[in-house]
mmCIF file of C-alpha atoms and ligand atoms in Angstrom:
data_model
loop_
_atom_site.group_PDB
_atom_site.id
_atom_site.type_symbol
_atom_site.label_atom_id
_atom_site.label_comp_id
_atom_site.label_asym_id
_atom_site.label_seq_id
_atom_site.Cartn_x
_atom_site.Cartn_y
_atom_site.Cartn_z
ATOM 1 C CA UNK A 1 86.979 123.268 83.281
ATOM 2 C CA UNK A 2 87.222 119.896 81.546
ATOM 3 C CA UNK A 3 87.407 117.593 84.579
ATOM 4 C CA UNK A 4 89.457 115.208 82.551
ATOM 5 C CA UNK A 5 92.195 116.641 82.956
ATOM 6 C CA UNK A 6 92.326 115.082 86.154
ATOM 7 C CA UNK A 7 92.490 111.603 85.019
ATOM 8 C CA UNK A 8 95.242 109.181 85.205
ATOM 9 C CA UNK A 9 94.182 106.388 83.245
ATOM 10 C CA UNK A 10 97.002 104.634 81.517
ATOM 11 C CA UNK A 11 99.386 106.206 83.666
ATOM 12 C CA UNK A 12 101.511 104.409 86.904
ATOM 13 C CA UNK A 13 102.400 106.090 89.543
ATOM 14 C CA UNK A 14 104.780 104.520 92.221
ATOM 15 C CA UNK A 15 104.277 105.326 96.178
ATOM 16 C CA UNK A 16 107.023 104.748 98.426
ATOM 17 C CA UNK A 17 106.091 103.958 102.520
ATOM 18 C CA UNK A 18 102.922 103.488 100.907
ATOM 19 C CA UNK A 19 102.432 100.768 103.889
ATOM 20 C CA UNK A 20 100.529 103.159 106.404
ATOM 21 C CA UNK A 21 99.551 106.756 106.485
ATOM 22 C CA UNK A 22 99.769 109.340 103.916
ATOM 23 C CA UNK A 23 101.369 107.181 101.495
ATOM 24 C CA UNK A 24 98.632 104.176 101.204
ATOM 25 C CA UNK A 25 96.233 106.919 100.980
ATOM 26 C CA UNK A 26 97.194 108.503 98.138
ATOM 27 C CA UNK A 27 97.657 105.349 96.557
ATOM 28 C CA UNK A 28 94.378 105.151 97.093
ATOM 29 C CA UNK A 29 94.098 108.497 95.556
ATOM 30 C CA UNK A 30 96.013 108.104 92.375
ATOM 31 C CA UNK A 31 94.093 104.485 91.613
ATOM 32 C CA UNK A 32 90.262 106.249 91.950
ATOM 33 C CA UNK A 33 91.701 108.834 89.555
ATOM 34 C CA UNK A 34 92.377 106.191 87.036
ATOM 35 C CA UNK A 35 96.374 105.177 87.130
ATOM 36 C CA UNK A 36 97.714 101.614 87.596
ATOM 37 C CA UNK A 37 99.624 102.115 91.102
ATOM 38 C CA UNK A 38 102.391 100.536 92.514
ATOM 39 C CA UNK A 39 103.363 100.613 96.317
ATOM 40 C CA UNK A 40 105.895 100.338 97.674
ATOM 41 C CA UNK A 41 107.727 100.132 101.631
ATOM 42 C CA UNK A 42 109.500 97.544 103.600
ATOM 43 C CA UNK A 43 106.481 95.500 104.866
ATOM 44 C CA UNK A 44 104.961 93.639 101.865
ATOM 45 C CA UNK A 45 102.665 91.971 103.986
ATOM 46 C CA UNK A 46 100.805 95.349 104.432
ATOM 47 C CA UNK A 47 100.918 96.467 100.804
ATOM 48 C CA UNK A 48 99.782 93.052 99.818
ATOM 49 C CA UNK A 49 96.689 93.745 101.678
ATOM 50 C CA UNK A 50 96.163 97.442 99.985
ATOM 51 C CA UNK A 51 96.856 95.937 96.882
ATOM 52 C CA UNK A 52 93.702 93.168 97.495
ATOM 53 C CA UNK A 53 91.874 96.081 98.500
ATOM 54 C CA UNK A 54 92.392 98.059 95.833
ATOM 55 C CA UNK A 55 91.963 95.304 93.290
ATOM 56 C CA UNK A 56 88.141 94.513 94.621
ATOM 57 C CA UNK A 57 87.366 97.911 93.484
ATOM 58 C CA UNK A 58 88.562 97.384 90.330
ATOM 59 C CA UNK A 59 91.627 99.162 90.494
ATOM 60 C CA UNK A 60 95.004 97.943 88.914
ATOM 61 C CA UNK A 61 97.784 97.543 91.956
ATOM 62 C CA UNK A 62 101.254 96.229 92.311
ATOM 63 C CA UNK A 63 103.271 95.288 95.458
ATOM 64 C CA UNK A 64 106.816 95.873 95.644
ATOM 65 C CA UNK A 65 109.450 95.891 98.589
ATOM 66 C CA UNK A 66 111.549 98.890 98.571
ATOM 67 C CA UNK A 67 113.633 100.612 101.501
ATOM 68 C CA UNK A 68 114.476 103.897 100.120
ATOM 69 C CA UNK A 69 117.614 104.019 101.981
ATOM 70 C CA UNK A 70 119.169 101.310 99.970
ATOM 71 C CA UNK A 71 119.934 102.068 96.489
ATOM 72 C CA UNK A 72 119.622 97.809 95.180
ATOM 73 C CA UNK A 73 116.276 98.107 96.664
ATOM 74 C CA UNK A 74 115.089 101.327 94.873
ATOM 75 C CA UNK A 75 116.839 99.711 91.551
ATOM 76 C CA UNK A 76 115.162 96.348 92.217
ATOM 77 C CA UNK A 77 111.951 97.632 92.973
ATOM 78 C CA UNK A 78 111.609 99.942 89.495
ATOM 79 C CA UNK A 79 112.571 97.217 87.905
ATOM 80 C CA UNK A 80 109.824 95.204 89.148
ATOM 81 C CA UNK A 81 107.573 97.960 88.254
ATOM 82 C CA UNK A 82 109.139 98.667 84.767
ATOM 83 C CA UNK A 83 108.608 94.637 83.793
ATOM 84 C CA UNK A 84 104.455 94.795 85.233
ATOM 85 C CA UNK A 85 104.046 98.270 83.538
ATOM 86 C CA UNK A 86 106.984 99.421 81.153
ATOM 87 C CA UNK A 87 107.413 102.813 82.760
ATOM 88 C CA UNK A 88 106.348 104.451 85.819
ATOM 89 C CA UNK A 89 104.816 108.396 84.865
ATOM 90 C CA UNK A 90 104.342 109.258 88.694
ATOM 91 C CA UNK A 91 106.219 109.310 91.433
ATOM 92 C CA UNK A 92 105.503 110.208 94.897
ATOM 93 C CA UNK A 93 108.100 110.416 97.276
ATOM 94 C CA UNK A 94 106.026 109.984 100.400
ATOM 95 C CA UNK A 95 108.559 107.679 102.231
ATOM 96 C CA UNK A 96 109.581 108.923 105.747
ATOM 97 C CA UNK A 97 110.874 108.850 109.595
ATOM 98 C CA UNK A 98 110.012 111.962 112.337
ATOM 99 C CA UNK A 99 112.045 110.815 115.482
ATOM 100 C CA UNK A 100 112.072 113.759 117.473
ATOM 101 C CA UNK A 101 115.558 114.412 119.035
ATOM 102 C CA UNK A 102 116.783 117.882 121.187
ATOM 103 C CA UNK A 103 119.414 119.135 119.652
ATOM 104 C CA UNK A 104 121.734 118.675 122.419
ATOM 105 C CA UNK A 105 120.921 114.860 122.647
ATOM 106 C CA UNK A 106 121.078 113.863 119.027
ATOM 107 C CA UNK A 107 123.708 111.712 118.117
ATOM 108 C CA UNK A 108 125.763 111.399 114.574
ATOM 109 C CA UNK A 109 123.474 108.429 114.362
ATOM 110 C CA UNK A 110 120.098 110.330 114.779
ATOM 111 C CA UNK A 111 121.567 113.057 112.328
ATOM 112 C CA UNK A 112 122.847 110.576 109.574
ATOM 113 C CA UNK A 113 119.520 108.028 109.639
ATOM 114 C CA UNK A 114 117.128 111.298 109.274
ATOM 115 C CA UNK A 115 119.178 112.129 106.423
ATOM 116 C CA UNK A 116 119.080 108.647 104.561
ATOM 117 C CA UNK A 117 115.707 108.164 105.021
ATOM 118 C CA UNK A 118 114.168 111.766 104.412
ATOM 119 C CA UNK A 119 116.174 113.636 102.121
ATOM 120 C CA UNK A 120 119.244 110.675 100.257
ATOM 121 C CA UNK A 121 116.152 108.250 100.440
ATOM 122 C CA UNK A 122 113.991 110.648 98.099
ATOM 123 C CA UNK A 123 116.775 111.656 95.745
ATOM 124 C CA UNK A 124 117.786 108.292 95.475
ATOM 125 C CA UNK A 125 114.044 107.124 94.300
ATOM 126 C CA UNK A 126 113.578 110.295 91.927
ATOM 127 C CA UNK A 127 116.919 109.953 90.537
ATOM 128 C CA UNK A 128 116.171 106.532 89.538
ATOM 129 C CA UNK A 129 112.787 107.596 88.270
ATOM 130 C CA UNK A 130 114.033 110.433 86.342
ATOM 131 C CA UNK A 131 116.512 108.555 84.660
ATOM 132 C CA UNK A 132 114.028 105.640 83.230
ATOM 133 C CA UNK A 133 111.528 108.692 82.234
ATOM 134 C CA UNK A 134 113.948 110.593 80.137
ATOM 135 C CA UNK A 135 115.794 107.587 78.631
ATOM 136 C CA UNK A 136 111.882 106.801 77.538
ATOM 137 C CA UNK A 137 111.067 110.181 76.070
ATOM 138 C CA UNK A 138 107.754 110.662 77.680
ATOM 139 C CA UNK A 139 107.843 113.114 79.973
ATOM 140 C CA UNK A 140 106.476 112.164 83.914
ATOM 141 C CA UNK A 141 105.745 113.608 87.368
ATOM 142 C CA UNK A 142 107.380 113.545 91.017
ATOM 143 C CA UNK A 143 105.417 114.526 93.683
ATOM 144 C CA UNK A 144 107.674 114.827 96.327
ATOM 145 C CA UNK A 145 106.520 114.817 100.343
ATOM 146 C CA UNK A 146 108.014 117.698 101.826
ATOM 147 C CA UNK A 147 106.361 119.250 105.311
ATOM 148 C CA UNK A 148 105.913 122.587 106.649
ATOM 149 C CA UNK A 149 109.189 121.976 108.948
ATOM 150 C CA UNK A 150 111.027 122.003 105.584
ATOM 151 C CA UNK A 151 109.881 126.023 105.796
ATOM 152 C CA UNK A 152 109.678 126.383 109.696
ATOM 153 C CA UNK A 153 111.474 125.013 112.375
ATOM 154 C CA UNK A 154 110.225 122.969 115.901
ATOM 155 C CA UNK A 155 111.595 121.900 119.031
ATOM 156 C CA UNK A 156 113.382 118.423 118.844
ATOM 157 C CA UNK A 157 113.325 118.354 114.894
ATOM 158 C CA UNK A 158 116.219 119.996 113.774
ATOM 159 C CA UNK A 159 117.370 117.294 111.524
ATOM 160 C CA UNK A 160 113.685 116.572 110.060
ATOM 161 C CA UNK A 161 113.449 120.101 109.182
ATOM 162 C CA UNK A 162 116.572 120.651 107.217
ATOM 163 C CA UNK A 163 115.861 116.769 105.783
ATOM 164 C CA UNK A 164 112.751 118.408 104.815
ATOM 165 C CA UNK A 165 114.041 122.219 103.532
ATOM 166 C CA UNK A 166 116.725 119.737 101.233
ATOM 167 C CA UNK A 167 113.595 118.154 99.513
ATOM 168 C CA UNK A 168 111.857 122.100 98.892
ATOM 169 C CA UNK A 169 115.427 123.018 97.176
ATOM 170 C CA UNK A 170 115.661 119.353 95.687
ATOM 171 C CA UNK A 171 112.623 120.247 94.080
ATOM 172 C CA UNK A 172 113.266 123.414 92.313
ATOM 173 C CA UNK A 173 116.463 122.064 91.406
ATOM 174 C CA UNK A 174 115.060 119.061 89.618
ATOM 175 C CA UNK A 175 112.428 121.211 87.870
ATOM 176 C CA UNK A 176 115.132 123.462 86.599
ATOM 177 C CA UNK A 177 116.898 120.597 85.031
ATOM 178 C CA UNK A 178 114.252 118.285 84.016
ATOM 179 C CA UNK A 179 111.841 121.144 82.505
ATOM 180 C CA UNK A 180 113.735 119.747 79.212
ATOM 181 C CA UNK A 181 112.692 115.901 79.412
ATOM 182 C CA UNK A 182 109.081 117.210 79.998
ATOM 183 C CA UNK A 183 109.465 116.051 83.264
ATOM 184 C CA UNK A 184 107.785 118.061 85.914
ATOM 185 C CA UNK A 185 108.431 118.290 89.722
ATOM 186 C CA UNK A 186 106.458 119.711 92.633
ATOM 187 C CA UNK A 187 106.020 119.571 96.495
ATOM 188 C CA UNK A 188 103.085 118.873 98.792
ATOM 189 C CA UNK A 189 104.277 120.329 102.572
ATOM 190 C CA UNK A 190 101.765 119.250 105.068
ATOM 191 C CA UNK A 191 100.769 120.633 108.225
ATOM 192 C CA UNK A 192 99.557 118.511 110.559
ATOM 193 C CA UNK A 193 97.662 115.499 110.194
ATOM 194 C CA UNK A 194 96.601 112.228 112.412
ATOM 195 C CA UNK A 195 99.024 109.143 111.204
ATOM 196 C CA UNK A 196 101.123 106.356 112.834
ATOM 197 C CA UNK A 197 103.801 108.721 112.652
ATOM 198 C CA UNK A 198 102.627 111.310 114.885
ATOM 199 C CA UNK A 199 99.044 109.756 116.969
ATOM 200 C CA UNK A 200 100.953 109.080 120.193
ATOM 201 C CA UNK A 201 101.987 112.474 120.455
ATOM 202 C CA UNK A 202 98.285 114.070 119.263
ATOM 203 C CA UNK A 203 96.070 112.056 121.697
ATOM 204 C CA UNK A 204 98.259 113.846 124.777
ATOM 205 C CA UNK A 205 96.995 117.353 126.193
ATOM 206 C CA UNK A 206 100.383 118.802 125.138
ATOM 207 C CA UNK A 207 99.553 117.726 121.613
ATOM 208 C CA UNK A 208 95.282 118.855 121.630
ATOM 209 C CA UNK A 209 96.935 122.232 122.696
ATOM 210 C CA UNK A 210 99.610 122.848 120.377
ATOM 211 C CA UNK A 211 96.892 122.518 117.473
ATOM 212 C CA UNK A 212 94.564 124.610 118.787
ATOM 213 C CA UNK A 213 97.066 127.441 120.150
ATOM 214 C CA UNK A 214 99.374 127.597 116.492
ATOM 215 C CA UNK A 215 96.956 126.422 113.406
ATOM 216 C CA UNK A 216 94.902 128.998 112.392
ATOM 217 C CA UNK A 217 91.774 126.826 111.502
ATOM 218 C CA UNK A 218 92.137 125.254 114.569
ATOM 219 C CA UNK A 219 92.277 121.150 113.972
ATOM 220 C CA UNK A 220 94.557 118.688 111.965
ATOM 221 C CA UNK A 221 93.802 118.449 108.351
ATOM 222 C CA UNK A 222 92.237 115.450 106.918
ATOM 223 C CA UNK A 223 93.677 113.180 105.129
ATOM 224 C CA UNK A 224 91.161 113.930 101.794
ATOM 225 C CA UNK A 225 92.029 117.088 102.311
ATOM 226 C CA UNK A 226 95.200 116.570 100.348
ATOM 227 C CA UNK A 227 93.249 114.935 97.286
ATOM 228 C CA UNK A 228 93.048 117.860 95.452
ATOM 229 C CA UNK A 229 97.299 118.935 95.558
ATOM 230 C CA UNK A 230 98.075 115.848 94.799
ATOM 231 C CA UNK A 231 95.689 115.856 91.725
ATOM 232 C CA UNK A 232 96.803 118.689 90.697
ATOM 233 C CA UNK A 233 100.150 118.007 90.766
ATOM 234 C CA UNK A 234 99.688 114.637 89.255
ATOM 235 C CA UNK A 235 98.063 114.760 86.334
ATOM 236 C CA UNK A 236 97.643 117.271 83.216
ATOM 237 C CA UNK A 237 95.429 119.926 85.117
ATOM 238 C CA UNK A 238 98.585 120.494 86.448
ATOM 239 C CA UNK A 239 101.061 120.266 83.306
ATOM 240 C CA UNK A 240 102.350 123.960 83.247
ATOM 241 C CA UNK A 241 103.325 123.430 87.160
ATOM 242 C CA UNK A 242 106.709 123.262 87.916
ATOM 243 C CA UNK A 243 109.094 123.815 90.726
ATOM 244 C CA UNK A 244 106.597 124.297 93.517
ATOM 245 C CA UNK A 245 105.649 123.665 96.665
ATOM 246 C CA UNK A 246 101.909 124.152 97.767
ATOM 247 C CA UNK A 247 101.877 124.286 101.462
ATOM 248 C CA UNK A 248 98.186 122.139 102.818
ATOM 249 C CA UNK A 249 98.122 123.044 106.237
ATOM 250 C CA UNK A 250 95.090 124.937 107.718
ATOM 251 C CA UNK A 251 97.232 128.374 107.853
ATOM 252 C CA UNK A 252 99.387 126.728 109.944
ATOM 253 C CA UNK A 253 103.222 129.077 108.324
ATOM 254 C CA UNK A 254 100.662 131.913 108.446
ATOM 255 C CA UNK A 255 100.241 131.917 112.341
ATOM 256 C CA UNK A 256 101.000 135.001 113.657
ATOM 257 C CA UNK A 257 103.926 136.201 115.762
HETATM 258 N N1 NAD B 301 101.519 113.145 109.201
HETATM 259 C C1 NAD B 301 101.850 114.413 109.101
HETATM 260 O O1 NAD B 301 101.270 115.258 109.790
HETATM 261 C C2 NAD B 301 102.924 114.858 108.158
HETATM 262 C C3 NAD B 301 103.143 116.218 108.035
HETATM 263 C C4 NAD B 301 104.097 116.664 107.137
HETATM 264 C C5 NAD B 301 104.815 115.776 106.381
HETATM 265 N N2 NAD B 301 104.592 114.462 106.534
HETATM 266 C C6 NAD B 301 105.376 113.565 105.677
HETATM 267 O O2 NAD B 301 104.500 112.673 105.016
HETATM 268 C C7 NAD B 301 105.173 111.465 104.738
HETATM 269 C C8 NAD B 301 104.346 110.302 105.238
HETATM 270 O O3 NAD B 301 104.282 110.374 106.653
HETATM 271 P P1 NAD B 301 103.090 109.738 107.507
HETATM 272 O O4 NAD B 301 102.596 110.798 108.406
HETATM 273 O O5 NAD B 301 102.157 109.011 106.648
HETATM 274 O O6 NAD B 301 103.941 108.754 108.434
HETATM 275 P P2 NAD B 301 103.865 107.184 108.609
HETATM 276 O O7 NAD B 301 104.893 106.838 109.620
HETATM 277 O O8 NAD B 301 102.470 106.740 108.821
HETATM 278 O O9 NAD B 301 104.314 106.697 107.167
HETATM 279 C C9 NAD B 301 105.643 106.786 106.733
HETATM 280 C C10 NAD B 301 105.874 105.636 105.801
HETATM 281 O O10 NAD B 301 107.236 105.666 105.348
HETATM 282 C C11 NAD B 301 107.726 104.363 105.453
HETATM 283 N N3 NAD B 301 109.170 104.338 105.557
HETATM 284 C C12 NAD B 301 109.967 104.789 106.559
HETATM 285 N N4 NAD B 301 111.238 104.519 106.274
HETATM 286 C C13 NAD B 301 111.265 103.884 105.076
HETATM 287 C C14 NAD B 301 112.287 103.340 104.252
HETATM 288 N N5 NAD B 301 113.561 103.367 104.628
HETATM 289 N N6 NAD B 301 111.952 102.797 103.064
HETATM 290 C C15 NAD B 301 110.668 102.737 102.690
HETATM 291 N N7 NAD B 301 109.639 103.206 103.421
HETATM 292 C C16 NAD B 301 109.957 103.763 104.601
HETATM 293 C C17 NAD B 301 107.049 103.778 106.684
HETATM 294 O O11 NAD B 301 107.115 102.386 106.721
HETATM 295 C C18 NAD B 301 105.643 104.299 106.486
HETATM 296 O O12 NAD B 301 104.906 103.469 105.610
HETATM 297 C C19 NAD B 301 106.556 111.569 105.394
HETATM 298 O O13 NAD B 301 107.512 111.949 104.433
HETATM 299 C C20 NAD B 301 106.349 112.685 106.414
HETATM 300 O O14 NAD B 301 107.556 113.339 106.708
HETATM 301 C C21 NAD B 301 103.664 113.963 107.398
HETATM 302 C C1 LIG B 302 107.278 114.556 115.897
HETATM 303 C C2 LIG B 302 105.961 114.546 115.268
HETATM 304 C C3 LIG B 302 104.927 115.248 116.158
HETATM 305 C C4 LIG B 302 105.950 115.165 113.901
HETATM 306 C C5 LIG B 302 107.014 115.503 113.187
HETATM 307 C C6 LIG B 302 106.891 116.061 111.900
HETATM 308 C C7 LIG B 302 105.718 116.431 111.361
HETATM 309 C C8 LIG B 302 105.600 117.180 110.109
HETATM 310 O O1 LIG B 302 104.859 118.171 110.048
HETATM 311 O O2 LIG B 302 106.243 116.895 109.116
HETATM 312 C C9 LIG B 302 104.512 116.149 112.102
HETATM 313 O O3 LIG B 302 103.568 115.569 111.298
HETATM 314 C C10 LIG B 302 104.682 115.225 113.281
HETATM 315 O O4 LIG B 302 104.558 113.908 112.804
#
């Protein structure tokens, strides 16, 4: 296998909520592999310190605010990209909320923020995207950030996991359509892993016992242990992959019954 194929050199890939978590990681990712990155999320003052970080390793980075539930934003922030780098060839659409809610207690207001963040927040960014990639006739890449509750359910997350099935169908259906531009697009659902997102609930007893009792290999994944999807998916050892969703998550949707 030529291992080139896994390089992104004179591409750019755009993060969003590339501020914390998964997102500044695989920013981190995508720039050791080669591409010029841009991240994005509401608090520049955070992504101006990945960018420094990433530029004493040599790596070419780009700060931009963006709140994907604000279409000006989005719009303004490809722009900013598009004028640094022309055109931006990956896209991962990492940006996200959890805020667990029972069913009975969620309000219209729970219901409609999950939505604008999780699932109108990601369309919105690879809309955008997709439109600037086909107008420029060179094909591209989303890499959209789905979750295993997008093929499950769990308690409290009703509105997460149908956010999260939208972006599995979102996926297909943008594959389907954009096959023609050259433009491919894939999923990464994760199980479980340790970020700001979810450590409060993790470091509690219920938490350490819910991992062991319903993953198969018995811990949360690791963060690198994504590296290699989101490779994949990204560059040309990937370019006849379309339409899918590879599930990273320690056998976690194979637990048994
Ligand atoms: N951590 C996990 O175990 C896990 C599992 C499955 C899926 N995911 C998904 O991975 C993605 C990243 O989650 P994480 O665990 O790193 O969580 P996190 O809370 O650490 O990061 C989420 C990021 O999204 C940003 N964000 C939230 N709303 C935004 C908005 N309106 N505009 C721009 N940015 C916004 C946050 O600021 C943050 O940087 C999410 O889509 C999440 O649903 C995470
Ligand atoms: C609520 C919290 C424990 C949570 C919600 C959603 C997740 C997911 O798998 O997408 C988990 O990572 C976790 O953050």
């Amino acid at each position: 296998m030529n291992q080139q194929r896994f390089d992104l050199t004179g591409k750019t890939a755009l993060i969003t909520g590339a501020s914390g978590g998964l997102g500044a990681h695989f920013a981190r990712v995508l720039a050791g592999a080669g591409a010029r990155v841009v991240v994005t999320a509401r608090r520049i003052e955070r992504l101006q310190a990945l960018v420094a970080e990433l530029q004493a390793q040599g790596h070419e980075a780009l700060a931009v605010p963006m709140d994907v539930t604000d279409a000006d934003s989005v719009n303004r922030g490809f722009e900013q990209a598009e004028q640094h780098w022309q055109l931006v060839d990956v896209v991962v659409n990492n940006a996200g909320i959890a805020d667990p809610v029972m069913f009975l207690n969620m309000t219209e207001g729970n219901w409609r923020s999950m939505m604008d963040t999780n699932l109108d927040g990601a369309w919105r960014v690879a809309h955008r995207a997709s439109l600037a990639m086909a107008k420029a006739q060179r094909g591209g890449c989303v890499i959209n950030i789905a979750s295993i509750l997008g093929l499950r359910v769990g308690t409290a997350l009703s509105h997460y996991a149908v956010a999260k099935a939208g972006i599995v169908q979102l996926t297909k259906a943008m594959a389907l359509e954009l096959a023609r531009n050259d433009i491919r697009v894939n999923a990464i659902a994760p199980g479980y892993f340790r970020t700001e997102m979810n450590s409060d609930y993790f470091a509690t007893d219920q938490g350490q016992d819910y991992i062991r009792s319903k993953v198969p290999m018995r811990r949360l994944g690791q963060l690198d242990e994504l590296d290699g999807p989101l490779l994949l998916l990204a560059s040309d050892a990937g370019s006849f992959i379309t339409g899918t969703t590879i599930n990273v998550d320690g056998g976690h949707l194979s637990n048994s019954l």
